[in-house]
Amino acid sequence: VKRAANEFRNGMYVNLGIGIPTMASSFIPEGMHIELQAENGLMGLGPYPDPSLGQTADPDYINAGKETVTAVPGASTFHSSESFNMIRGGHMDLTILGGMQCSSSGDLAS
């Protein structure tokens, strides 16, 4: 997870896939600004809701793993097909894919 987070650079637009990629967002260095995108159509992905701060879960804001998250100020939502167009079209600075199955040598099944 920390190894994936080492790829982050200030000012990047980053798509995070399911699993380890999503966890990498917990290791963004203090003071670094990264715009996170969820492949299901949220640019401006924020942290998990914190009830102690009065935040509640909004089922419209979810990450790649379908966990509820918050949206940062200025976030935007769009159709998931547009999200994949951004990724495949090279409009993201970094995309970290999640693998559901991989071999012992690191080959992805999907």
CSV table of C-alpha atoms in Angstrom, one decimal:
chain,number,residue,atom,x,y,z
A,1,VAL,CA,0.0,0.0,0.0
A,2,LYS,CA,2.8,2.5,0.9
A,3,ARG,CA,4.6,1.5,-2.2
A,4,ALA,CA,1.6,2.5,-4.3
A,5,ALA,CA,1.4,5.8,-2.4
A,6,ASN,CA,5.0,6.6,-3.3
A,7,GLU,CA,3.8,7.2,-6.9
A,8,PHE,CA,1.8,10.2,-5.9
A,9,ARG,CA,3.0,13.7,-6.8
A,10,ASN,CA,1.6,17.1,-5.8
A,11,GLY,CA,-1.1,18.3,-8.2
A,12,MET,CA,-1.9,14.9,-9.8
A,13,TYR,CA,-5.3,13.7,-10.9
A,14,VAL,CA,-5.4,10.0,-9.7
A,15,ASN,CA,-7.8,7.2,-10.3
A,16,LEU,CA,-7.9,4.6,-7.6
A,17,GLY,CA,-9.2,1.1,-8.3
A,18,ILE,CA,-10.6,-1.4,-5.8
A,19,GLY,CA,-8.7,-2.8,-2.8
A,20,ILE,CA,-5.0,-1.8,-2.3
A,21,PRO,CA,-5.2,1.2,-4.6
A,22,THR,CA,-8.1,2.7,-2.5
A,23,MET,CA,-6.1,2.1,0.7
A,24,ALA,CA,-3.1,4.0,-0.8
A,25,SER,CA,-5.1,7.3,-0.3
A,26,SER,CA,-4.5,6.9,3.4
A,27,PHE,CA,-0.8,7.5,2.8
A,28,ILE,CA,-0.9,10.8,0.9
A,29,PRO,CA,1.8,13.0,2.5
A,30,GLU,CA,0.7,16.0,4.6
A,31,GLY,CA,0.6,19.1,2.5
A,32,MET,CA,0.3,17.2,-0.9
A,33,HIS,CA,-2.8,18.0,-2.9
A,34,ILE,CA,-4.1,15.2,-5.1
A,35,GLU,CA,-7.4,15.1,-6.9
A,36,LEU,CA,-8.8,11.6,-6.4
A,37,GLN,CA,-11.2,10.0,-8.8
A,38,ALA,CA,-13.5,7.0,-8.3
A,39,GLU,CA,-14.1,5.1,-11.5
A,40,ASN,CA,-17.8,5.0,-10.8
A,41,GLY,CA,-18.0,8.8,-11.5
A,42,LEU,CA,-16.8,11.0,-8.7
A,43,MET,CA,-13.9,13.4,-9.1
A,44,GLY,CA,-13.0,14.9,-5.8
A,45,LEU,CA,-13.1,11.7,-3.7
A,46,GLY,CA,-12.8,12.5,0.0
A,47,PRO,CA,-12.2,10.3,3.1
A,48,TYR,CA,-14.7,7.9,4.7
A,49,PRO,CA,-17.5,9.8,6.6
A,50,ASP,CA,-16.6,10.5,10.2
A,51,PRO,CA,-19.7,10.6,12.4
A,52,SER,CA,-17.7,12.4,15.1
A,53,LEU,CA,-17.5,15.3,12.7
A,54,GLY,CA,-21.2,15.2,12.0
A,55,GLN,CA,-20.6,13.5,8.6
A,56,THR,CA,-23.2,11.0,7.4
A,57,ALA,CA,-22.9,8.4,4.7
A,58,ASP,CA,-24.3,9.5,1.4
A,59,PRO,CA,-25.0,6.4,-0.8
A,60,ASP,CA,-24.4,8.5,-3.9
A,61,TYR,CA,-20.7,9.0,-3.0
A,62,ILE,CA,-18.9,5.6,-3.2
A,63,ASN,CA,-15.4,4.5,-4.1
A,64,ALA,CA,-14.4,1.7,-6.4
A,65,GLY,CA,-15.1,-0.9,-3.7
A,66,LYS,CA,-18.6,0.5,-3.2
A,67,GLU,CA,-17.8,1.9,0.2
A,68,THR,CA,-19.4,5.3,1.1
A,69,VAL,CA,-17.0,8.2,1.1
A,70,THR,CA,-17.3,12.0,1.2
A,71,ALA,CA,-16.8,14.5,-1.6
A,72,VAL,CA,-14.3,17.3,-1.2
A,73,PRO,CA,-15.5,20.9,-1.9
A,74,GLY,CA,-15.6,21.4,-5.7
A,75,ALA,CA,-16.1,17.7,-6.4
A,76,SER,CA,-18.1,16.7,-9.5
A,77,THR,CA,-20.1,13.6,-10.4
A,78,PHE,CA,-20.6,12.1,-13.9
A,79,HIS,CA,-21.5,8.8,-15.5
A,80,SER,CA,-19.1,5.9,-15.1
A,81,SER,CA,-18.6,5.7,-18.8
A,82,GLU,CA,-17.2,9.2,-18.8
A,83,SER,CA,-14.9,8.2,-15.9
A,84,PHE,CA,-13.5,5.3,-17.9
A,85,ASN,CA,-13.1,7.7,-20.9
A,86,MET,CA,-10.9,9.9,-18.7
A,87,ILE,CA,-8.8,6.9,-17.6
A,88,ARG,CA,-8.4,5.3,-21.0
A,89,GLY,CA,-8.0,8.6,-22.8
A,90,GLY,CA,-4.9,9.5,-20.8
A,91,HIS,CA,-6.5,12.4,-18.9
A,92,MET,CA,-5.5,11.1,-15.5
A,93,ASP,CA,-2.0,11.5,-14.3
A,94,LEU,CA,-2.0,8.2,-12.6
A,95,THR,CA,-4.3,5.2,-12.5
A,96,ILE,CA,-3.7,2.5,-9.9
A,97,LEU,CA,-5.6,-0.7,-10.8
A,98,GLY,CA,-6.9,-3.2,-8.4
A,99,GLY,CA,-6.6,-6.9,-9.2
A,100,MET,CA,-9.3,-9.3,-8.1
A,101,GLN,CA,-7.1,-12.3,-8.8
A,102,CYS,CA,-3.4,-12.6,-9.6
A,103,SER,CA,-0.9,-15.4,-9.9
A,104,SER,CA,2.1,-15.9,-7.5
A,105,SER,CA,4.2,-14.1,-10.2
A,106,GLY,CA,1.9,-11.1,-10.3
A,107,ASP,CA,0.0,-11.8,-13.5
A,108,LEU,CA,-3.5,-10.3,-13.4
A,109,ALA,CA,-6.5,-12.5,-14.3
A,110,SER,CA,-8.6,-9.7,-15.6
